[in-house]
Structures are given as C-alpha cells and as structure tokens.
Coordinates of C-alpha atoms in Angstrom, one line a residue:
X1 CA 9.7 -26.3 -0.1
X2 CA 9.0 -26.9 3.5
X3 CA 11.3 -26.6 6.5
X4 CA 10.6 -26.1 10.1
X5 CA 12.5 -23.8 12.4
X6 CA 11.7 -21.5 15.3
X7 CA 15.0 -19.7 15.5
X8 CA 15.0 -15.9 15.7
X9 CA 18.3 -14.1 15.1
X10 CA 19.7 -11.9 17.9
X11 CA 19.4 -8.9 15.5
X12 CA 15.7 -9.6 15.1
X13 CA 15.1 -9.9 18.8
X14 CA 16.8 -6.6 19.4
X15 CA 14.9 -4.9 16.6
X16 CA 11.4 -5.8 17.5
X17 CA 9.6 -2.6 17.9
X18 CA 8.4 -1.5 21.3
X19 CA 5.6 0.6 19.8
X20 CA 4.1 -2.6 18.3
X21 CA 3.5 -4.2 21.7
X22 CA 3.2 -1.5 24.4
X23 CA 0.4 1.0 24.6
X24 CA 1.2 4.3 26.1
X25 CA -0.8 7.5 26.5
X26 CA -0.7 10.2 23.9
X27 CA 2.0 12.7 24.4
X28 CA 4.2 10.4 26.4
X29 CA 8.0 10.9 26.0
X30 CA 9.5 9.1 23.0
X31 CA 11.0 5.7 23.7
X32 CA 13.3 3.7 21.4
X33 CA 11.3 1.8 18.8
X34 CA 13.8 -1.0 18.9
X35 CA 13.1 -2.2 22.4
X36 CA 14.1 -5.9 23.1
X37 CA 11.5 -6.1 25.9
X38 CA 8.6 -5.3 23.6
X39 CA 8.1 -8.9 22.4
X40 CA 10.3 -11.5 23.9
X41 CA 13.2 -13.2 22.0
X42 CA 11.4 -16.5 22.6
X43 CA 8.7 -15.5 20.1
X44 CA 10.0 -15.8 16.5
X45 CA 9.0 -13.1 14.1
X46 CA 6.6 -15.4 12.2
X47 CA 4.8 -16.4 15.4
X48 CA 4.2 -12.8 16.6
X49 CA 0.7 -11.4 16.6
X50 CA -0.7 -7.9 16.5
X51 CA -0.7 -6.5 20.1
X52 CA -3.9 -5.4 21.7
X53 CA -4.6 -1.7 21.1
X54 CA -2.4 -1.5 18.0
X55 CA -4.8 0.2 15.6
X56 CA -8.0 -0.9 14.0
X57 CA -6.8 -4.4 13.2
X58 CA -6.6 -5.2 16.9
X59 CA -10.3 -4.5 17.3
X60 CA -12.5 -7.4 18.5
X61 CA -10.8 -10.8 17.9
X62 CA -7.5 -9.1 16.8
X63 CA -5.2 -10.2 14.1
X64 CA -3.1 -13.3 14.7
X65 CA -2.5 -14.4 11.1
X66 CA -1.0 -17.9 10.9
X67 CA 0.8 -17.8 14.3
X68 CA -1.0 -20.9 15.4
X69 CA 0.2 -23.0 12.4
X70 CA 1.4 -26.5 13.2
X71 CA 4.7 -27.7 11.8
X72 CA 3.1 -29.1 8.7
X73 CA 1.9 -25.7 7.7
X74 CA 5.2 -23.7 8.0
X75 CA 6.6 -23.2 4.5
X76 CA 10.0 -21.8 3.3
X77 CA 9.6 -20.7 -0.3
X78 CA 11.9 -19.1 -2.8
X79 CA 9.9 -19.4 -6.1
X80 CA 6.5 -18.4 -7.3
X81 CA 5.5 -22.1 -7.7
X82 CA 6.4 -22.8 -4.1
X83 CA 4.6 -19.8 -2.7
X84 CA 1.4 -20.5 -4.6
X85 CA 1.6 -24.2 -3.7
X86 CA 1.8 -23.2 0.0
X87 CA -1.3 -21.1 -0.3
X88 CA -3.2 -23.8 -2.1
X89 CA -2.1 -26.7 0.1
X90 CA -2.9 -25.0 3.4
X91 CA -6.1 -23.2 2.2
X92 CA -7.6 -21.3 5.2
X93 CA -5.8 -23.3 7.9
X94 CA -3.3 -21.3 9.9
X95 CA -0.1 -21.1 7.9
X96 CA 3.3 -19.4 8.0
X97 CA 5.0 -18.6 4.7
X98 CA 8.7 -17.4 4.9
X99 CA 9.9 -15.8 1.7
X100 CA 13.6 -16.3 0.8
X101 CA 15.4 -14.2 -1.8
X102 CA 13.4 -12.5 -4.5
X103 CA 10.3 -14.2 -6.0
X104 CA 9.4 -12.9 -9.5
X105 CA 5.8 -13.0 -10.5
X106 CA 6.5 -12.7 -14.2
X107 CA 7.6 -16.3 -14.5
X108 CA 6.0 -19.4 -16.0
X109 CA 5.4 -22.7 -14.2
X110 CA 8.9 -23.9 -15.2
X111 CA 10.5 -20.8 -13.8
X112 CA 11.2 -19.2 -17.2
X113 CA 10.7 -15.5 -17.6
X114 CA 7.4 -14.1 -18.9
X115 CA 7.6 -10.7 -20.7
X116 CA 5.0 -8.3 -22.0
X117 CA 5.6 -9.9 -25.4
X118 CA 4.8 -13.3 -23.9
X119 CA 1.5 -12.1 -22.6
X120 CA 0.6 -10.5 -25.9
X121 CA 1.5 -13.5 -28.0
X122 CA -1.5 -14.8 -29.9
X123 CA -3.8 -12.0 -29.0
X124 CA -3.1 -9.7 -31.9
X125 CA -2.2 -6.8 -29.6
X126 CA 0.4 -4.3 -30.8
X127 CA 1.2 -1.1 -28.9
X128 CA 2.2 0.5 -32.2
X129 CA -1.1 -0.4 -33.8
X130 CA -3.0 0.6 -30.6
X131 CA -1.4 4.1 -30.8
X132 CA -2.4 4.4 -34.4
X133 CA -6.0 3.3 -33.9
X134 CA -6.7 5.6 -30.9
X135 CA -4.6 8.7 -31.7
X136 CA -6.9 11.5 -30.5
X137 CA -6.1 13.4 -33.7
X138 CA -8.1 10.8 -35.6
X139 CA -10.1 8.9 -33.0
X140 CA -11.1 11.9 -31.0
X141 CA -11.5 12.4 -27.3
X142 CA -15.3 11.9 -26.8
X143 CA -15.4 8.1 -26.5
X144 CA -13.4 5.3 -24.8
X145 CA -11.4 3.0 -27.1
X146 CA -13.4 0.2 -28.8
X147 CA -12.4 -2.1 -31.6
X148 CA -10.0 -5.0 -32.4
X149 CA -7.0 -3.5 -30.8
X150 CA -8.8 -2.7 -27.5
X151 CA -10.2 -6.2 -27.5
X152 CA -6.7 -7.6 -28.1
X153 CA -5.3 -5.4 -25.3
X154 CA -7.9 -6.8 -22.9
X155 CA -6.9 -10.4 -23.9
X156 CA -3.2 -9.7 -23.3
X157 CA -4.0 -8.0 -20.0
X158 CA -6.0 -11.1 -18.9
X159 CA -3.0 -13.3 -19.6
X160 CA -0.8 -11.1 -17.4
X161 CA -3.4 -11.0 -14.6
X162 CA -3.5 -14.8 -14.5
X163 CA 0.2 -14.8 -13.9
X164 CA 0.7 -12.0 -11.4
X165 CA -2.5 -11.7 -9.4
X166 CA -2.2 -13.8 -6.2
X167 CA -4.7 -14.0 -3.4
X168 CA -3.4 -14.4 0.2
X169 CA -5.8 -16.8 2.0
X170 CA -7.3 -16.3 5.5
X171 CA -5.2 -17.1 8.6
X172 CA -1.9 -16.4 6.9
X173 CA 1.3 -14.9 8.1
X174 CA 3.7 -14.2 5.2
X175 CA 7.1 -12.8 6.2
X176 CA 10.4 -12.1 4.6
X177 CA 13.0 -14.5 6.0
X178 CA 15.6 -11.8 5.8
X179 CA 15.5 -8.0 5.2
X180 CA 16.4 -8.7 1.6
X181 CA 13.4 -10.9 0.9
X182 CA 11.1 -9.5 -1.8
X183 CA 8.3 -10.2 -4.2
X184 CA 8.6 -8.4 -7.6
X185 CA 5.9 -7.9 -10.2
X186 CA 3.0 -9.4 -8.3
X187 CA -0.4 -7.8 -7.6
X188 CA -1.0 -9.3 -4.2
X189 CA -4.6 -9.4 -2.8
X190 CA -6.3 -10.0 0.5
X191 CA -9.5 -10.8 -1.3
X192 CA -12.4 -11.4 1.0
X193 CA -10.1 -13.1 3.4
X194 CA -9.6 -12.4 7.1
X195 CA -6.8 -12.5 9.7
X196 CA -3.7 -11.9 7.5
X197 CA -0.3 -10.6 8.5
X198 CA 2.2 -9.3 6.0
X199 CA 5.6 -8.4 7.5
X200 CA 9.3 -7.9 6.7
X201 CA 8.8 -8.0 2.9
X202 CA 9.7 -5.7 0.0
X203 CA 6.9 -5.7 -2.6
X204 CA 7.9 -3.9 -5.8
X205 CA 7.0 -3.0 -9.3
X206 CA 3.6 -4.5 -10.1
X207 CA 3.9 -3.0 -13.6
X208 CA 1.0 -3.3 -16.0
X209 CA 2.2 -4.3 -19.5
X210 CA -1.0 -3.0 -21.1
X211 CA -2.2 0.3 -19.7
X212 CA -5.5 1.5 -21.1
X213 CA -5.9 4.8 -22.9
X214 CA -9.0 6.8 -21.8
X215 CA -9.4 10.0 -23.7
X216 CA -12.4 10.9 -21.5
X217 CA -10.4 10.8 -18.3
X218 CA -9.7 14.5 -17.5
X219 CA -9.3 17.3 -19.9
X220 CA -6.4 15.7 -21.7
X221 CA -7.0 12.0 -21.2
X222 CA -4.9 9.5 -19.2
X223 CA -3.3 6.2 -19.4
X224 CA -4.6 4.0 -16.6
X225 CA -2.9 0.9 -15.2
X226 CA -4.5 -2.0 -13.4
X227 CA -2.4 -3.4 -10.6
X228 CA -1.8 -2.4 -7.0
X229 CA 1.1 -3.8 -5.0
X230 CA -1.4 -5.0 -2.4
X231 CA -5.1 -4.8 -2.4
X232 CA -7.4 -5.4 0.6
X233 CA -10.7 -5.9 -1.0
X234 CA -14.2 -7.4 -1.0
X235 CA -14.9 -7.3 2.8
X236 CA -11.5 -8.5 3.9
X237 CA -10.9 -7.9 7.6
X238 CA -8.2 -8.0 10.3
X239 CA -5.1 -7.3 8.2
X240 CA -1.8 -6.2 9.7
X241 CA 0.8 -4.8 7.3
X242 CA 4.1 -4.2 9.1
X243 CA 7.8 -3.4 8.5
X244 CA 7.4 -3.9 4.8
X245 CA 8.5 -1.8 1.8
X246 CA 6.4 -0.8 -1.2
X247 CA 8.1 0.8 -4.2
X248 CA 8.1 0.9 -8.0
X249 CA 11.9 1.1 -8.0
X250 CA 13.8 0.6 -10.2
X251 CA 11.1 0.7 -12.8
X252 CA 9.8 4.2 -12.1
X253 CA 6.9 5.8 -14.0
X254 CA 9.2 8.8 -14.6
X255 CA 11.3 6.6 -16.9
X256 CA 8.3 5.7 -19.1
X257 CA 7.5 7.5 -22.4
X258 CA 4.6 9.8 -23.1
X259 CA 2.0 8.9 -25.7
X260 CA -0.7 11.4 -26.8
X261 CA 1.1 13.9 -24.6
X262 CA 0.3 12.0 -21.4
X263 CA 2.6 9.8 -19.2
X264 CA 2.4 6.1 -20.0
X265 CA 1.8 5.2 -16.4
X266 CA 2.3 1.5 -15.7
X267 CA 1.7 1.5 -11.9
X268 CA -1.5 2.0 -10.0
X269 CA -1.8 2.0 -6.2
X270 CA 0.6 0.7 -3.5
X271 CA -1.9 -0.5 -0.8
X272 CA -5.6 0.0 -1.5
X273 CA -8.4 -0.8 1.0
X274 CA -11.8 -0.9 -0.8
X275 CA -15.1 -2.7 -1.3
X276 CA -16.3 -3.0 2.3
X277 CA -13.0 -4.1 3.8
X278 CA -12.3 -3.2 7.4
X279 CA -10.0 -3.3 10.4
X280 CA -6.5 -2.7 8.9
X281 CA -3.3 -1.6 10.6
X282 CA -0.3 -0.4 8.6
X283 CA 2.8 0.2 10.8
X284 CA 6.5 0.8 10.4
X285 CA 6.4 0.4 6.6
X286 CA 8.4 2.3 4.0
X287 CA 6.6 3.7 0.9
X288 CA 8.8 5.2 -1.7
X289 CA 9.0 6.4 -5.3
X290 CA 5.3 5.9 -6.1
X291 CA 2.5 8.2 -7.3
X292 CA -0.9 7.0 -6.3
X293 CA -0.4 5.4 -2.9
X294 CA -3.2 4.5 -0.5
X295 CA -6.8 4.6 -1.7
X296 CA -9.3 3.9 1.1
X297 CA -12.8 3.6 -0.3
X298 CA -14.0 2.4 -3.7
X299 CA -16.3 5.1 -5.1
X300 CA -18.6 7.8 -3.8
X301 CA -21.5 5.4 -4.2
X302 CA -22.7 3.3 -1.3
X303 CA -23.2 0.1 -3.2
X304 CA -19.7 -1.3 -2.6
X305 CA -20.3 -1.9 1.1
X306 CA -18.0 0.9 2.3
X307 CA -20.2 2.9 4.7
X308 CA -19.5 1.8 8.3
X309 CA -16.3 0.0 7.2
X310 CA -12.9 1.1 6.0
X311 CA -11.5 1.5 9.5
X312 CA -7.8 1.8 9.0
X313 CA -4.8 2.9 11.2
X314 CA -1.6 4.2 9.6
X315 CA 1.2 4.8 12.1
X316 CA 5.0 5.1 12.2
X317 CA 5.5 4.7 8.5
X318 CA 7.9 6.6 6.2
X319 CA 6.5 8.0 2.9
X320 CA 9.4 9.2 0.7
X321 CA 8.8 10.8 -2.7
X322 CA 5.2 9.8 -3.1
X323 CA 2.8 11.9 -5.2
X324 CA -0.7 11.6 -3.8
X325 CA -3.2 9.5 -1.7
X326 CA -1.3 9.1 1.5
X327 CA -4.1 8.4 2.1
X328 CA -7.1 9.4 0.1
X329 CA -10.2 8.4 2.1
X330 CA -13.9 7.9 1.4
X331 CA -16.4 6.9 4.2
X332 CA -13.8 5.3 6.6
X333 CA -12.5 6.3 10.0
X334 CA -8.8 6.5 9.3
X335 CA -6.2 7.2 12.0
X336 CA -3.0 8.7 10.6
X337 CA -0.4 9.4 13.3
X338 CA 3.4 9.6 13.8
X339 CA 4.3 9.1 10.1
X340 CA 7.1 10.9 8.3
X341 CA 6.2 12.3 4.9
X342 CA 9.3 13.3 2.9
X343 CA 9.6 15.0 -0.4
X344 CA 13.2 15.3 -1.6
X345 CA 14.5 18.1 -3.8
X346 CA 15.4 15.6 -6.5
X347 CA 12.2 13.6 -6.4
X348 CA 11.0 12.4 -9.9
X349 CA 7.5 11.9 -8.6
X350 CA 5.4 15.1 -9.0
X351 CA 3.9 16.1 -5.6
X352 CA 0.2 16.5 -5.6
X353 CA -1.0 16.3 -2.0
X354 CA -0.8 13.9 1.0
X355 CA -4.2 13.8 2.8
X356 CA -7.3 13.4 0.6
X357 CA -10.6 14.2 2.3
X358 CA -13.1 12.3 0.1
X359 CA -16.8 11.7 0.3
X360 CA -18.1 11.2 3.9
X361 CA -14.5 10.6 5.0
X362 CA -13.4 10.8 8.7
X363 CA -9.6 11.3 8.6
X364 CA -7.8 12.0 11.9
X365 CA -4.2 13.1 11.4
X366 CA -2.1 13.7 14.5
X367 CA 1.6 14.3 15.2
X368 CA 2.9 13.5 11.7
X369 CA 6.1 15.1 10.4
X370 CA 6.3 16.6 6.9
X371 CA 9.7 17.4 5.4
X372 CA 9.0 19.5 2.3
X373 CA 11.3 21.4 -0.1
X374 CA 10.9 25.0 -0.9
X375 CA 8.1 25.4 -3.4
X376 CA 5.6 23.1 -1.7
X377 CA 3.2 25.2 0.4
X378 CA 1.9 23.4 3.5
X379 CA -1.6 24.3 2.2
X380 CA -1.1 21.6 -0.4
X381 CA -0.8 18.8 2.1
X382 CA -4.6 18.5 2.2
X383 CA -6.9 18.2 -0.8
X384 CA -10.6 18.0 -0.7
X385 CA -12.6 15.4 -2.8
X386 CA -16.2 16.2 -1.6
X387 CA -15.2 15.7 2.0
X388 CA -16.6 18.1 4.6
X389 CA -14.3 17.7 7.7
X390 CA -10.9 16.6 8.8
X391 CA -9.0 16.5 12.1
X392 CA -5.3 17.7 12.1
X393 CA -3.6 18.0 15.5
X394 CA 0.0 18.6 16.4
X395 CA 1.6 18.0 13.0
X396 CA 4.9 19.5 12.0
X397 CA 6.1 20.9 8.7
X398 CA 9.9 21.2 8.5
X399 CA 10.1 21.0 12.3
X400 CA 7.5 23.6 13.0
X401 CA 4.1 22.7 14.5
X402 CA 1.6 23.7 11.8
X403 CA -2.2 23.7 11.7
X404 CA -2.7 21.9 8.4
X405 CA -6.4 22.4 8.2
X406 CA -6.0 26.1 8.8
X407 CA -3.3 26.3 6.1
X408 CA -5.6 24.5 3.7
X409 CA -8.7 26.6 4.5
X410 CA -6.7 29.8 4.1
X411 CA -5.9 28.9 0.5
X412 CA -9.2 27.1 -0.4
X413 CA -12.3 28.6 -1.9
X414 CA -15.3 29.1 0.4
X415 CA -17.1 26.1 -1.1
X416 CA -14.1 23.9 -0.4
X417 CA -13.6 24.7 3.3
X418 CA -13.1 21.8 5.7
X419 CA -14.6 21.8 9.2
X420 CA -13.0 20.1 12.2
X421 CA -14.3 16.5 12.4
X422 CA -15.8 16.0 15.9
X423 CA -17.5 12.7 15.0
X424 CA -14.8 10.4 16.5
X425 CA -11.6 10.1 18.4
X426 CA -9.1 7.3 17.9
X427 CA -8.4 5.0 20.9
X428 CA -6.6 2.0 19.5
X429 CA -3.1 3.4 19.5
X430 CA 0.4 2.7 20.6
X431 CA 2.6 5.5 22.0
X432 CA 2.1 8.8 20.2
X433 CA 5.4 10.7 19.9
X434 CA 5.7 14.4 19.4
X435 CA 5.8 15.2 15.7
X436 CA 9.3 16.8 15.8
X437 CA 10.7 13.6 17.2
X438 CA 9.3 11.4 14.4
X439 CA 11.9 11.8 11.6
X440 CA 14.8 10.7 13.9
X441 CA 12.6 8.0 15.6
X442 CA 11.8 6.4 12.2
X443 CA 15.1 6.9 10.5
X444 CA 16.4 3.3 10.9
X445 CA 13.3 1.4 12.1
X446 CA 10.9 1.2 9.1
X447 CA 10.7 -1.3 6.3
X448 CA 12.2 -4.9 6.5
X449 CA 14.7 -5.1 9.3
X450 CA 14.1 -8.6 10.8
X451 CA 15.3 -12.1 10.3
X452 CA 12.9 -15.0 10.6
X453 CA 13.5 -18.7 11.4
X454 CA 14.1 -21.2 8.7
X455 CA 16.9 -21.9 6.2
X456 CA 17.0 -23.1 2.6

C-alpha cells in the first residue's frame, strides 16, 4: 500500500493556480490561473497548504491537512481496503493519502462487487412489495411509511451505509495521484474532524439503493435519498476542497424511473456543510449533472450549533447543469465569488435556482458569471427560504452585468423582498476578477488537473 515519493510532474508545477497563493485587491486585472510562480515546483501537490487569505479555511491557524506527514504516513492506495487501512493506521496524525485509479465503495473486503441486492439480502426488503404496500392509492398520503417493508428498507439501507460511508480523519491530505483518480459510490464525511484537504479527486455517484418514500413531503410526496458525495458535519473545521470534481455521471437521476408519479431520486447533495461546521474553502472545483448541490446549514432551528458558524468561501468553481442549492444557506457567512454557473440547452437536470437565501443567512455573491439559456429568467437565480437579505455585486448574466437582487425583487411578492445585507464584507479572498472574464478564465483550470508524487 505505501510508497514514498516527493516528485511533482512538470505539468503539475505549471498548473498550480496563482489564485490559490497570491492575494490581490478586488478588481485587479485578471492574471492566468496557471502561474508556475504561485507555489514553487519544489513543493509537491500533496505537501501544499492553503495560502493565507484564501477564504474562510485560512482563518486563524489555517488549513495544512497532512502536509507535515513523515514518510511512514504517506500512503499510495488503489483499493477501498487500502484507503480505509490508511485512515485507520494513521488516525489523527498528519497523513497524506494519494489515490490511484478508481476506488469503488461498493465492494466487499475481498474486493468483490456489492450490489443493491447484496445489501438487501436477508432483510426481507423488496422494492416491488414496498411499492405495493405504500401506494398512495391504498396507503394514503397523510402518514409516513411504517410496517415490515419500511423496517426491511431501513435494515438494507444500514448495510449499504456500513459499506460506503467513510470518515476522513483530522490532519489529512487526500489527493488524486493523477487527474484520472476517482472515488465512486462513497459517501465521504469530514465528521467532527479538523484540518482536512481534499484535492485533485473526482468523487462520483453516491447512489442510494433504498430511497425512502415520504407522501407528506410536499403536495405530491417525494422520494428522498440519504447520501452526499462529501459531508462536512458535526463541528468539523478548517476544510479545503480544491480542484476536485463532484458529479452523478454516468448514473444520472434523469435516467431513474418514476414511482407514484414522482422521480425515484437516488442522489442527495454534492457537498453539504452542516451541524455547526465552520471555516471551509471550496476553490477551482467542477460540479456537474447534479440536482441538490451545496446545503450550508442544517435546519432553521438553532439546536444544531449553526449560529455563528458555517463560514464558507466558494470561489473560482464551475457549476454546470446543476439544479439548485449552489448554495442554499442558513445562518452562515458565505462568500461566493468568481464562479461560473452554466446551464446548457440540453441539460437533463431541471433548473430551480442558484442562490438560496435561507433563515438568518448572510450570502455575499460578487463577480460571478451566469450562462443561462433562453427561458431562464435572471430573476430565478435567487430564491428566498425565510432569508431577509443578500449581497449581489458585479455579477454577469450572459455577459451583461446584472443586479441579481433587483431582478429577484422585481419578480417577488412584497413579503418575499430581500434587502441588501450590510452586516459583513468578506476580506479573506484571492484576486477577484471581473465577472465577464470568469468563463474564459476557468475554462481549463477547474477540476482535477494535477499529478502528485508516488507510483504503484
């Protein structure tokens, strides 16, 4: 499992993003994001740390992940067993984990495939019987499912959770060894941990084998799935998520059937930050083909530890064909700048909104680019969920600077108006580029593009 190397390819050295290391005043002229002087070629990808001033995760002690790991705690892994063994062996000591190839979460200890049928074996669960038992035509819509099949579904779901839900320990850097490195089917968590870096990885398709039917969810009921691609939960702090990709492809929800007239949705969030977590930076990532994306804040109640926390920076990411929650915010101070939000004409993900102003949210959106097809009104970019204020400055829709809050308010009812949020101004930023420059700037510089040290 373990090999030690400190080589960094020339392509990686040339690709290290200048915006990750150099702070410049807002409004400065764009500079290439692939600046070889930003971090030196002598610092391998896996040893790099979050630069000072790069978003909320740089606050205070900053985020260094496992950069200080000794040689005994540098791991090269290509299987689920190797990855989990690395986490277990190192514990909370500084550690570097380099992922090679694709690691599939839906595998047993011997590497054999686990299927939905495998997880359901011995539980008595049958989707066919579940649909018969809870058909609204006979079961009704006034109560949540209860009975033998719901109990069996929960048992089967617990079997899957044991297999695919993995916690990343404190003081960890986990990186893709190449741009092709990926983790498929896992529900990754930074669960109460601190000082974690996730870079250069594709994380895909945390599909729930056993979505739950809730006839009381909305006017028509909904199927609800359990797993996010990455959760930052339970007072986790100092997390940097960079140059990674989050997607459901190729197993899109649009390819799933409908039951009870509602989509059988097998995916939940992409990256959620909840339950009192704090100080997170998401930079230069690519999010695609996913509906419910970034939920920041647990509920409208204060008993989850969210007030005063949930400080998150989201900058220089590409969001392509995502439906909603990019992000949806409760409580937190969330800085969203220099991102490109794209909805293609042929997207199979229904567009709902991008920025969700939730209860006591403080969302600051500046110099983002929105590329929207005909039929999506700029007023739909914002949706209100009990929020009262939002800041939108210098954003562009299809190349034209647009006052997103004014567009929203012009279409919203009087009771749903959003005021300008004067409660805070972000300071922990890299260079802020003009919104019109963002699409070209990010065209080839987001998602996994690096090569780390180590060979298998």
